[in-house]
Short mmCIF file of C-alpha atoms and ligand atoms in Angstrom, two decimals:
data_model
loop_
_atom_site.label_atom_id
_atom_site.label_comp_id
_atom_site.label_asym_id
_atom_site.label_seq_id
_atom_site.Cartn_x
_atom_site.Cartn_y
_atom_site.Cartn_z
CA UNK A 1 9.01 18.05 1.41
CA UNK A 2 4.85 18.91 2.22
CA UNK A 3 6.03 19.79 6.13
CA UNK A 4 8.65 21.76 4.72
CA UNK A 5 6.13 23.69 2.49
CA UNK A 6 3.50 24.09 4.66
CA UNK A 7 5.75 25.38 7.42
CA UNK A 8 7.11 28.01 5.36
CA UNK A 9 3.69 28.93 4.04
CA UNK A 10 2.22 29.13 7.57
CA UNK A 11 4.57 31.58 8.87
CA UNK A 12 5.56 33.58 5.84
CA UNK A 13 1.52 34.59 6.09
CA UNK A 14 1.88 35.82 9.64
CA UNK A 15 4.64 37.82 8.40
CA UNK A 16 7.62 35.12 10.03
CA UNK A 17 10.24 33.67 8.17
CA UNK A 18 11.33 31.02 10.01
CA UNK A 19 14.65 28.80 9.08
CA UNK A 20 13.02 25.94 7.89
CA UNK A 21 15.89 22.80 6.79
CA UNK A 22 15.29 19.31 5.82
CA UNK A 23 17.66 17.02 6.33
CA UNK A 24 18.09 13.57 4.33
CA UNK A 25 20.21 10.41 4.63
CA UNK A 26 19.78 10.36 1.01
CA UNK A 27 21.44 12.12 -1.85
CA UNK A 28 18.40 13.09 -3.08
CA UNK A 29 14.83 13.64 -1.76
CA UNK A 30 11.58 12.37 -3.41
CA UNK A 31 13.28 8.25 -4.22
CA UNK A 32 9.47 6.87 -4.41
CA UNK A 33 7.96 10.06 -6.10
CA UNK A 34 10.23 9.16 -8.78
CA UNK A 35 9.40 4.91 -9.02
CA UNK A 36 6.14 5.29 -7.71
CA UNK A 37 2.94 4.05 -10.01
CA UNK A 38 5.80 2.11 -12.31
CA UNK A 39 7.28 5.50 -13.19
CA UNK A 40 4.40 7.76 -13.15
CA UNK A 41 3.60 8.42 -9.51
CA UNK A 42 0.18 7.75 -8.35
CA UNK A 43 -0.28 10.74 -6.82
CA UNK A 44 -3.91 9.73 -4.97
CA UNK A 45 -7.24 8.49 -5.67
CA UNK A 46 -10.56 10.53 -6.23
CA UNK A 47 -12.47 9.11 -3.76
CA UNK A 48 -10.27 8.57 -0.37
CA UNK A 49 -11.70 7.30 2.67
CA UNK A 50 -11.24 5.73 6.39
CA UNK A 51 -11.87 2.34 4.93
CA UNK A 52 -8.90 2.60 2.11
CA UNK A 53 -6.49 2.67 5.31
CA UNK A 54 -5.46 0.02 8.04
CA UNK A 55 -3.66 -0.68 11.08
CA UNK A 56 -3.97 0.48 14.62
CA UNK A 57 -5.58 3.61 13.72
CA UNK A 58 -10.04 4.58 14.78
CA UNK A 59 -11.69 5.33 11.30
CA UNK A 60 -12.48 8.35 12.97
CA UNK A 61 -9.13 9.39 13.65
CA UNK A 62 -7.97 8.72 10.01
CA UNK A 63 -11.04 10.22 9.23
CA UNK A 64 -10.07 13.75 10.45
CA UNK A 65 -7.01 13.57 9.43
CA UNK A 66 -7.80 13.01 5.28
CA UNK A 67 -10.57 15.39 6.44
CA UNK A 68 -8.18 17.95 6.42
CA UNK A 69 -6.97 17.77 2.90
CA UNK A 70 -9.29 16.58 0.92
CA UNK A 71 -8.73 15.15 -2.63
CA UNK A 72 -10.14 18.50 -3.93
CA UNK A 73 -7.12 20.32 -2.07
CA UNK A 74 -4.63 17.69 -3.38
CA UNK A 75 -5.39 18.21 -6.62
CA UNK A 76 -5.78 22.20 -6.58
CA UNK A 77 -2.70 22.30 -4.81
CA UNK A 78 -0.58 20.15 -6.79
CA UNK A 79 -2.66 22.16 -10.13
CA UNK A 80 -1.14 25.83 -8.21
CA UNK A 81 2.41 24.08 -8.75
CA UNK A 82 1.93 23.60 -12.36
CA UNK A 83 1.08 19.70 -12.21
CA UNK A 84 -2.10 19.08 -13.18
CA UNK A 85 -3.81 15.43 -12.62
CA UNK A 86 -5.59 12.97 -14.94
CA UNK A 87 -8.25 10.70 -13.36
CA UNK A 88 -7.81 6.85 -15.14
CA UNK A 89 -11.00 4.25 -15.07
CA UNK A 90 -9.48 2.74 -11.42
CA UNK A 91 -9.86 6.36 -9.76
CA UNK A 92 -6.28 6.38 -8.91
CA UNK A 93 -4.91 10.17 -10.25
CA UNK A 94 -1.74 10.16 -12.11
CA UNK A 95 0.16 13.84 -13.47
CA UNK A 96 -1.12 14.40 -16.94
CA UNK A 97 2.69 14.11 -18.40
CA UNK A 98 2.58 10.76 -17.11
CA UNK A 99 5.86 10.85 -15.04
CA UNK A 100 6.65 10.95 -11.55
CA UNK A 101 9.11 13.87 -12.46
CA UNK A 102 6.89 16.17 -12.91
CA UNK A 103 5.50 15.69 -9.52
CA UNK A 104 8.85 15.83 -7.78
CA UNK A 105 10.36 18.52 -9.67
CA UNK A 106 6.74 20.41 -8.57
CA UNK A 107 7.41 20.00 -5.28
CA UNK A 108 11.11 21.00 -5.61
CA UNK A 109 10.03 23.96 -7.27
CA UNK A 110 7.84 24.96 -4.43
CA UNK A 111 10.73 24.34 -1.34
CA UNK A 112 12.82 26.54 -3.11
CA UNK A 113 9.86 29.39 -3.65
CA UNK A 114 8.98 29.55 0.21
CA UNK A 115 12.71 29.34 0.80
CA UNK A 116 13.56 26.30 2.36
CA UNK A 117 17.14 24.58 2.99
CA UNK A 118 17.50 21.15 1.45
CA UNK A 119 20.53 18.87 3.54
CA UNK A 120 20.64 15.87 1.26
CA UNK A 121 23.26 13.20 2.77
CA UNK A 122 22.64 14.26 6.22
CA UNK A 123 21.27 11.37 8.04
CA UNK A 124 20.21 11.79 11.41
CA UNK A 125 21.54 10.08 13.61
CA UNK A 126 20.20 11.46 17.19
CA UNK A 127 17.86 13.62 17.80
CA UNK A 128 18.32 15.49 21.52
CA UNK A 129 15.21 17.23 23.53
CA UNK A 130 16.98 19.80 25.66
CA UNK A 131 15.11 21.40 29.10
CA UNK A 132 13.53 24.50 27.98
CA UNK A 133 15.52 27.64 28.86
CA UNK A 134 18.17 26.08 27.28
CA UNK A 135 18.64 27.88 23.72
CA UNK A 136 16.67 25.75 20.75
CA UNK A 137 14.74 22.73 22.02
CA UNK A 138 16.42 19.86 19.64
CA UNK A 139 20.18 19.15 19.31
CA UNK A 140 20.07 16.91 15.92
CA UNK A 141 22.86 15.03 15.27
CA UNK A 142 23.64 14.34 11.13
CA UNK A 143 26.23 12.27 9.67
CA UNK A 144 27.31 15.48 8.77
CA UNK A 145 27.69 17.05 12.39
CA UNK A 146 25.15 18.89 14.89
CA UNK A 147 22.47 21.20 13.90
CA UNK A 148 19.51 22.83 16.50
CA UNK A 149 15.90 23.51 16.09
CA UNK A 150 12.90 24.85 18.12
CA UNK A 151 10.93 22.37 16.22
CA UNK A 152 10.87 19.31 14.74
CA UNK A 153 8.93 16.94 11.76
CA UNK A 154 9.85 13.47 11.50
CA UNK A 155 9.31 11.94 8.49
CA UNK A 156 11.21 9.24 7.94
CA UNK A 157 8.94 6.87 6.08
CA UNK A 158 8.48 2.74 7.18
CA UNK A 159 11.10 0.45 5.87
CA UNK A 160 9.68 -0.53 2.43
CA UNK A 161 12.87 -0.37 -0.11
CA UNK A 162 15.28 -0.15 2.43
CA UNK A 163 17.98 1.18 -0.71
CA UNK A 164 15.96 4.64 -1.09
CA UNK A 165 16.85 5.23 2.37
CA UNK A 166 13.74 4.49 4.80
CA UNK A 167 15.32 1.38 6.42
CA UNK A 168 13.32 2.16 9.53
CA UNK A 169 16.10 3.75 11.62
CA UNK A 170 13.89 6.65 12.57
CA UNK A 171 11.76 4.29 14.86
CA UNK A 172 15.06 3.55 16.82
CA UNK A 173 15.19 7.17 17.11
CA UNK A 174 11.30 8.24 18.59
CA UNK A 175 11.64 4.96 20.76
CA UNK A 176 14.69 6.59 21.91
CA UNK A 177 12.30 9.67 23.12
CA UNK A 178 9.39 8.01 24.02
CA UNK A 179 7.26 6.80 21.74
CA UNK A 180 6.25 3.12 21.13
CA UNK A 181 6.52 1.30 17.27
CA UNK A 182 4.16 -1.63 17.36
CA UNK A 183 5.25 -4.75 15.38
CA UNK A 184 6.03 -3.73 11.67
CA UNK A 185 5.50 -6.15 8.06
CA UNK A 186 5.93 -5.35 4.94
CA UNK A 187 2.13 -4.38 3.35
CA UNK A 188 1.70 -4.01 -0.19
CA UNK A 189 3.95 -7.09 -0.97
CA UNK A 190 4.50 -9.72 -3.11
CA UNK A 191 3.26 -13.34 -2.50
CA UNK A 192 5.78 -16.29 -2.22
CA UNK A 193 4.27 -20.02 -2.92
CA UNK A 194 5.17 -23.48 -1.97
CA UNK A 195 8.07 -24.14 -4.29
CA UNK A 196 7.16 -25.73 -7.50
CA UNK A 197 3.46 -24.55 -6.99
CA UNK A 198 1.39 -25.18 -10.25
CA UNK A 199 0.27 -21.08 -10.49
CA UNK A 200 3.98 -20.72 -10.42
CA UNK A 201 4.78 -21.97 -13.90
CA UNK A 202 1.55 -19.48 -15.10
CA UNK A 203 3.97 -16.77 -15.01
CA UNK A 204 2.78 -13.43 -16.75
CA UNK A 205 -0.75 -14.34 -16.61
CA UNK A 206 -3.26 -12.40 -14.77
CA UNK A 207 -6.64 -12.88 -13.66
CA UNK A 208 -9.30 -11.69 -12.15
CA UNK A 209 -9.69 -12.51 -8.76
CA UNK A 210 -11.31 -12.57 -5.10
CA UNK A 211 -8.75 -13.50 -2.79
CA UNK A 212 -10.02 -14.49 0.50
CA UNK A 213 -8.09 -14.78 4.12
CA UNK A 214 -10.35 -17.27 7.06
CA UNK A 215 -9.53 -17.25 9.91
CA UNK A 216 -9.78 -21.31 12.46
CA UNK A 217 -13.23 -21.50 12.36
CA UNK A 218 -13.19 -20.68 8.79
CA UNK A 219 -14.91 -17.51 8.81
CA UNK A 220 -14.14 -15.15 6.14
CA UNK A 221 -11.74 -11.76 7.89
CA UNK A 222 -11.17 -10.67 5.14
CA UNK A 223 -11.88 -10.48 1.13
CA UNK A 224 -9.81 -8.85 -1.80
CA UNK A 225 -11.18 -8.36 -5.26
CA UNK A 226 -8.81 -7.38 -8.24
CA UNK A 227 -5.81 -8.47 -10.35
CA UNK A 228 -3.74 -11.45 -9.81
CA UNK A 229 -0.89 -12.13 -11.45
CA UNK A 230 0.95 -15.03 -11.63
CA UNK A 231 4.68 -15.50 -10.70
CA UNK A 232 7.31 -17.40 -11.03
CA UNK A 233 7.59 -17.10 -7.07
CA UNK A 234 3.96 -17.26 -6.42
CA UNK A 235 1.52 -14.39 -6.43
CA UNK A 236 1.71 -10.25 -7.05
CA UNK A 237 -0.85 -8.02 -8.83
CA UNK A 238 -3.13 -5.11 -6.70
CA UNK A 239 -5.50 -8.70 -5.13
CA UNK A 240 -2.02 -10.09 -3.93
CA UNK A 241 -0.56 -7.11 -2.99
CA UNK A 242 -3.17 -5.41 -1.27
CA UNK A 243 -4.60 -8.65 0.92
CA UNK A 244 -0.55 -9.07 1.86
CA UNK A 245 -0.69 -7.33 5.37
CA UNK A 246 -3.87 -8.80 6.21
CA UNK A 247 -1.79 -12.37 6.14
CA UNK A 248 -0.46 -10.98 9.39
CA UNK A 249 -3.16 -9.74 11.10
CA UNK A 250 -5.22 -11.68 12.97
CA UNK A 251 -3.22 -13.77 14.73
CA UNK A 252 -5.62 -14.80 17.26
CA UNK A 253 -7.23 -16.79 14.26
CA UNK A 254 -4.67 -19.15 13.48
CA UNK A 255 -4.25 -21.38 11.34
CA UNK A 256 -5.39 -18.95 8.56
CA UNK A 257 -6.12 -20.14 4.87
CA UNK A 258 -6.33 -18.19 1.58
CA UNK A 259 -8.02 -19.13 -1.17
CA UNK A 260 -8.88 -17.66 -4.53
CA UNK A 261 -12.21 -17.22 -6.27
CA UNK A 262 -11.61 -17.40 -10.16
CA UNK A 263 -15.32 -15.92 -10.38
CA UNK A 264 -15.80 -13.36 -7.81
CA UNK A 265 -19.20 -13.30 -8.82
CA UNK A 266 -20.86 -16.37 -7.79
CA UNK A 267 -20.87 -19.17 -5.35
CA UNK A 268 -19.80 -22.13 -6.06
CA UNK A 269 -23.88 -23.09 -5.69
CA UNK A 270 -24.20 -20.71 -8.50
CA UNK A 271 -21.03 -21.83 -10.72
CA UNK A 272 -22.08 -25.66 -10.23
CA UNK A 273 -25.56 -24.19 -11.74
CA UNK A 274 -23.62 -22.95 -14.98
CA UNK A 275 -21.60 -26.24 -15.56
CA UNK A 276 -24.77 -28.32 -15.34
CA UNK A 277 -27.02 -25.77 -17.16
CA UNK A 278 -23.88 -25.98 -19.69
CA UNK A 279 -23.46 -30.16 -19.88
CA UNK A 280 -27.27 -29.73 -20.83
CA UNK A 281 -27.06 -27.44 -23.75
CA UNK A 282 -24.09 -28.36 -25.51
CA UNK A 283 -22.96 -32.02 -24.30
CA UNK A 284 -20.44 -32.23 -26.76
CA UNK A 285 -18.42 -29.08 -25.91
CA UNK A 286 -14.93 -30.15 -24.37
CA UNK A 287 -14.70 -29.14 -20.66
CA UNK A 288 -11.69 -27.14 -21.44
CA UNK A 289 -13.38 -25.29 -24.52
CA UNK A 290 -15.54 -24.47 -21.80
CA UNK A 291 -13.44 -22.75 -19.47
CA UNK A 292 -11.30 -21.15 -22.18
CA UNK A 293 -14.30 -19.06 -22.71
CA UNK A 294 -14.44 -17.70 -19.29
CA UNK A 295 -10.33 -17.26 -18.02
CA UNK A 296 -6.99 -17.12 -19.70
CA UNK A 297 -6.51 -20.52 -21.96
CA UNK A 298 -3.03 -21.44 -20.35
CA UNK A 299 -4.65 -21.11 -17.22
CA UNK A 300 -7.81 -23.04 -17.99
CA UNK A 301 -5.55 -25.80 -19.66
CA UNK A 302 -3.25 -26.11 -16.62
CA UNK A 303 -5.83 -26.03 -13.89
CA UNK A 304 -7.93 -28.85 -15.56
CA UNK A 305 -4.71 -31.53 -16.34
CA UNK A 306 -2.23 -30.34 -13.66
CA UNK A 307 -4.43 -29.26 -10.40
CA UNK A 308 -7.91 -31.54 -11.10
CA UNK A 309 -6.58 -34.21 -13.43
CA UNK A 310 -9.14 -33.26 -15.59
CA UNK A 311 -8.86 -34.27 -19.72
CA UNK A 312 -9.51 -30.85 -21.22
CA UNK A 313 -10.97 -32.11 -24.44
CA UNK A 314 -13.58 -34.53 -22.37
CA UNK A 315 -17.23 -33.58 -23.34
CA UNK A 316 -19.26 -31.79 -20.73
CA UNK A 317 -21.94 -34.78 -20.45
CA UNK A 318 -18.73 -37.25 -19.58
CA UNK A 319 -17.67 -35.13 -16.43
CA UNK A 320 -18.70 -36.95 -13.47
CA UNK A 321 -20.35 -35.44 -10.51
CA UNK A 322 -17.11 -35.58 -8.52
CA UNK A 323 -14.67 -33.67 -10.83
CA UNK A 324 -17.61 -31.42 -11.58
CA UNK A 325 -17.79 -30.04 -7.68
CA UNK A 326 -13.89 -30.41 -7.74
CA UNK A 327 -13.76 -27.84 -10.55
CA UNK A 328 -15.98 -25.34 -9.15
CA UNK A 329 -14.37 -25.84 -5.98
CA UNK A 330 -11.22 -24.96 -7.52
CA UNK A 331 -12.79 -22.04 -9.55
CA UNK A 332 -14.98 -20.83 -6.39
CA UNK A 333 -12.47 -21.09 -3.20
CA UNK A 334 -8.91 -22.72 -4.63
CA UNK A 335 -6.14 -22.92 -1.35
CA UNK A 336 -3.50 -20.90 -2.11
CA UNK A 337 -0.39 -22.09 -0.21
CA UNK A 338 1.33 -18.86 0.73
CA UNK A 339 4.55 -19.29 2.78
CA UNK A 340 5.81 -15.99 3.12
CA UNK A 341 6.16 -12.77 0.94
CA UNK A 342 9.06 -11.20 -0.84
CA UNK A 343 10.40 -9.12 1.97
CA UNK A 344 10.64 -5.32 2.76
CA UNK A 345 12.96 -4.69 -1.06
CA UNK A 346 9.76 -5.46 -2.64
CA UNK A 347 7.28 -3.81 -0.37
CA UNK A 348 5.70 -0.36 -1.39
CA UNK A 349 4.33 0.06 2.50
CA UNK A 350 5.07 -0.89 6.07
CA UNK A 351 2.31 -2.26 8.35
CA UNK A 352 2.76 -0.87 11.95
CA UNK A 353 4.51 1.97 13.07
CA UNK A 354 4.21 4.70 15.74
CA UNK A 355 0.96 4.37 17.14
CA UNK A 356 -1.69 7.77 16.05
CA UNK A 357 -3.32 7.82 19.25
CA UNK A 358 0.44 9.12 20.62
CA UNK A 359 -0.32 11.98 18.34
CA UNK A 360 -2.65 14.84 18.42
CA UNK A 361 -4.68 13.87 15.34
CA UNK A 362 -4.99 17.70 14.03
CA UNK A 363 -1.65 19.19 14.32
CA UNK A 364 0.33 15.41 14.37
CA UNK A 365 2.38 17.26 17.32
CA UNK A 366 3.79 14.26 19.21
CA UNK A 367 2.09 13.49 22.51
CA UNK A 368 5.52 12.24 24.07
CA UNK A 369 7.72 14.73 23.26
CA UNK A 370 7.01 18.98 23.22
CA UNK A 371 7.74 20.40 20.00
CA UNK A 372 7.74 16.99 17.83
CA UNK A 373 5.79 15.95 15.05
CA UNK A 374 5.33 13.07 13.38
CA UNK A 375 3.56 12.67 10.00
CA UNK A 376 3.80 9.83 6.90
CA UNK A 377 4.80 6.41 6.88
CA UNK A 378 6.68 6.63 10.40
CA UNK A 379 2.85 6.00 11.65
CA UNK A 380 0.91 2.96 11.91
CA UNK A 381 -1.28 3.33 9.30
CA UNK A 382 -1.14 2.18 5.92
CA UNK A 383 -3.19 2.48 2.77
CA UNK A 384 -4.20 0.13 0.06
CA UNK A 385 -3.20 0.15 -3.70
CA UNK A 386 -4.56 3.44 -6.01
CA UNK A 387 -2.60 6.78 -4.56
CA UNK A 388 -4.04 6.52 -0.71
CA UNK A 389 -0.41 6.41 0.72
CA UNK A 390 0.80 9.40 -0.99
CA UNK A 391 -2.93 11.04 0.63
CA UNK A 392 -1.50 9.81 3.88
CA UNK A 393 1.39 11.52 3.29
CA UNK A 394 0.27 14.63 1.87
CA UNK A 395 -2.40 15.25 4.55
CA UNK A 396 0.14 14.45 7.41
CA UNK A 397 2.68 16.43 6.36
CA UNK A 398 0.88 19.11 6.07
CA UNK A 399 -0.57 19.41 9.23
CA UNK A 400 2.30 18.99 10.95
CA UNK A 401 4.03 21.44 8.86
CA UNK A 402 1.51 24.18 9.61
CA UNK A 403 1.58 23.33 13.35
CA UNK A 404 5.28 23.40 14.25
CA UNK A 405 5.35 26.45 12.34
CA UNK A 406 2.21 28.23 14.79
C1 FAD B 1 7.84 0.43 -5.26
C2 FAD B 1 6.91 1.83 -4.47
C3 FAD B 1 5.96 2.49 -5.35
C4 FAD B 1 4.57 2.99 -4.61
N1 FAD B 1 4.24 3.87 -5.68
C5 FAD B 1 2.93 4.34 -4.83
C6 FAD B 1 2.31 5.37 -5.47
O1 FAD B 1 1.90 5.27 -6.80
N2 FAD B 1 1.43 6.06 -5.01
C7 FAD B 1 1.19 5.54 -3.56
O2 FAD B 1 0.28 6.54 -2.89
N3 FAD B 1 2.07 5.01 -2.52
C8 FAD B 1 3.03 4.42 -3.20
N4 FAD B 1 4.54 3.97 -2.60
C9 FAD B 1 4.20 4.22 -1.27
C10 FAD B 1 4.62 5.55 -0.85
O3 FAD B 1 5.88 5.69 -1.83
C11 FAD B 1 5.47 5.89 0.80
O4 FAD B 1 3.94 5.74 1.32
C12 FAD B 1 5.33 7.62 0.88
O5 FAD B 1 6.94 8.19 0.09
C13 FAD B 1 5.52 7.64 2.65
O6 FAD B 1 6.34 9.13 2.46
P1 FAD B 1 7.26 9.44 3.38
O7 FAD B 1 7.33 10.43 3.77
O8 FAD B 1 6.23 8.83 4.58
O9 FAD B 1 8.18 8.35 3.84
P2 FAD B 1 9.22 8.19 2.58
O10 FAD B 1 8.75 8.56 1.30
O11 FAD B 1 9.85 6.39 2.62
O12 FAD B 1 10.71 9.28 2.76
C14 FAD B 1 11.57 8.91 3.75
C15 FAD B 1 12.51 9.59 3.78
O13 FAD B 1 13.21 9.62 5.03
C16 FAD B 1 14.91 9.54 4.42
N5 FAD B 1 15.07 9.26 6.23
C17 FAD B 1 14.90 7.42 6.77
N6 FAD B 1 16.04 7.58 7.82
C18 FAD B 1 16.66 9.03 7.71
C19 FAD B 1 17.37 9.71 9.22
N7 FAD B 1 17.60 8.82 10.27
N8 FAD B 1 17.90 10.88 9.04
C20 FAD B 1 17.70 11.46 7.58
N9 FAD B 1 16.47 11.16 6.44
C21 FAD B 1 15.89 9.65 6.67
C22 FAD B 1 14.71 8.89 3.37
O14 FAD B 1 15.87 8.94 2.98
C23 FAD B 1 13.98 9.21 3.04
O15 FAD B 1 14.07 10.53 1.99
C24 FAD B 1 4.95 3.36 -2.73
C25 FAD B 1 6.25 2.95 -2.49
C26 FAD B 1 7.09 2.06 -3.21
C27 FAD B 1 8.49 1.23 -2.62
#
């Protein structure tokens, strides 16, 4: 949609009016916009930097792309379409209507005003490149018959939530015309814990946590702070979702270990000091009572009795050194035996895709095929939770559309 709008706008600014058509296999465009951000669409984030993105692209490449359409320009673009955005405390930007529909309708209006033709229920099954001088360069085979085009912008997304139409079919089409596709895996996806793990009994409880992934030497490879939600299958919430893509990264560091700290600002030693001081100052206070002041009650209770086997009613002064240290370990580095993730059906984005070094950053033009442009999630760049993936789509879509029209 962004590519189509900006292709039309760029050409019209030069007094031309090429035909711009959007083909989509789905019956309606923009399914993900409607479900994004819990139906409110987290359009972007007030601060977007290359550090918010992962994948094979260099920081510098991502920076160049992000610079091409800043958050300020994105906000102004949506305002021009009639969508005012508001910033929430987390820095996420949502439409002031709190309705994703506002965003999707505005993009449709912009396409219609620019004269973009939308052909839904047209799944692209093949893209053939024809020799120069032989009429239009591309032959696009669709489920509704063939079309020709001089330029093609490829925006087929990844594999996350395949029911929306983004089922990864686009990768194969691109491979056929010479592109490569790196290994892909679900990202921003909930994590599954070992069957029967005690945390799965705490379904619905959220805590602030810092998740740390460490490698074979014990060195921390990645840390993710944020809300962690316990579910009947394992872990969800921003911290787990943001961590998910990293669990399959760092393959050379296997076996990797994931741990959670529920006192993210304290080291083991600092926390042990806190407990020693507490035992001195409040010797008769129950361990459970002391813990409940810091963590949700049911969580505190379960960690003590189920995980550590410590009686919650035990006075602080009678907590043995061994149990105190076990408790401090549990609170600063609890092992999380993740056995997998919930897969593409529950993922928000795909890690991996077409390497960024196969496109020219300034234009998103394919280096393998003249006249072809790539944008969005089909590329090997994925962002963290918070509006970053849409920002990537807005930036790259705009670059690709403009360049294709020029
Ligand atoms: C549940 C959920 C919530 C999300 N929430 C947010 C959020 O709040 N903020 C955020 O920044 N990101 C969010 N994301 C991620 C974001 O939606 C995507 O990163 C973004 O939509 C990618 O845009 P895209 O245009 O590259 O691909 P997509 O939006 O996936 O669009 C690809 C389109 O290509 C079509 N297509 C695929 N193959 C073919 C083919 N062969 N022929 C024709 N058409 C084809 C599909 O039908 C689809 O319409 C969320 C994702 C999910 C799943």
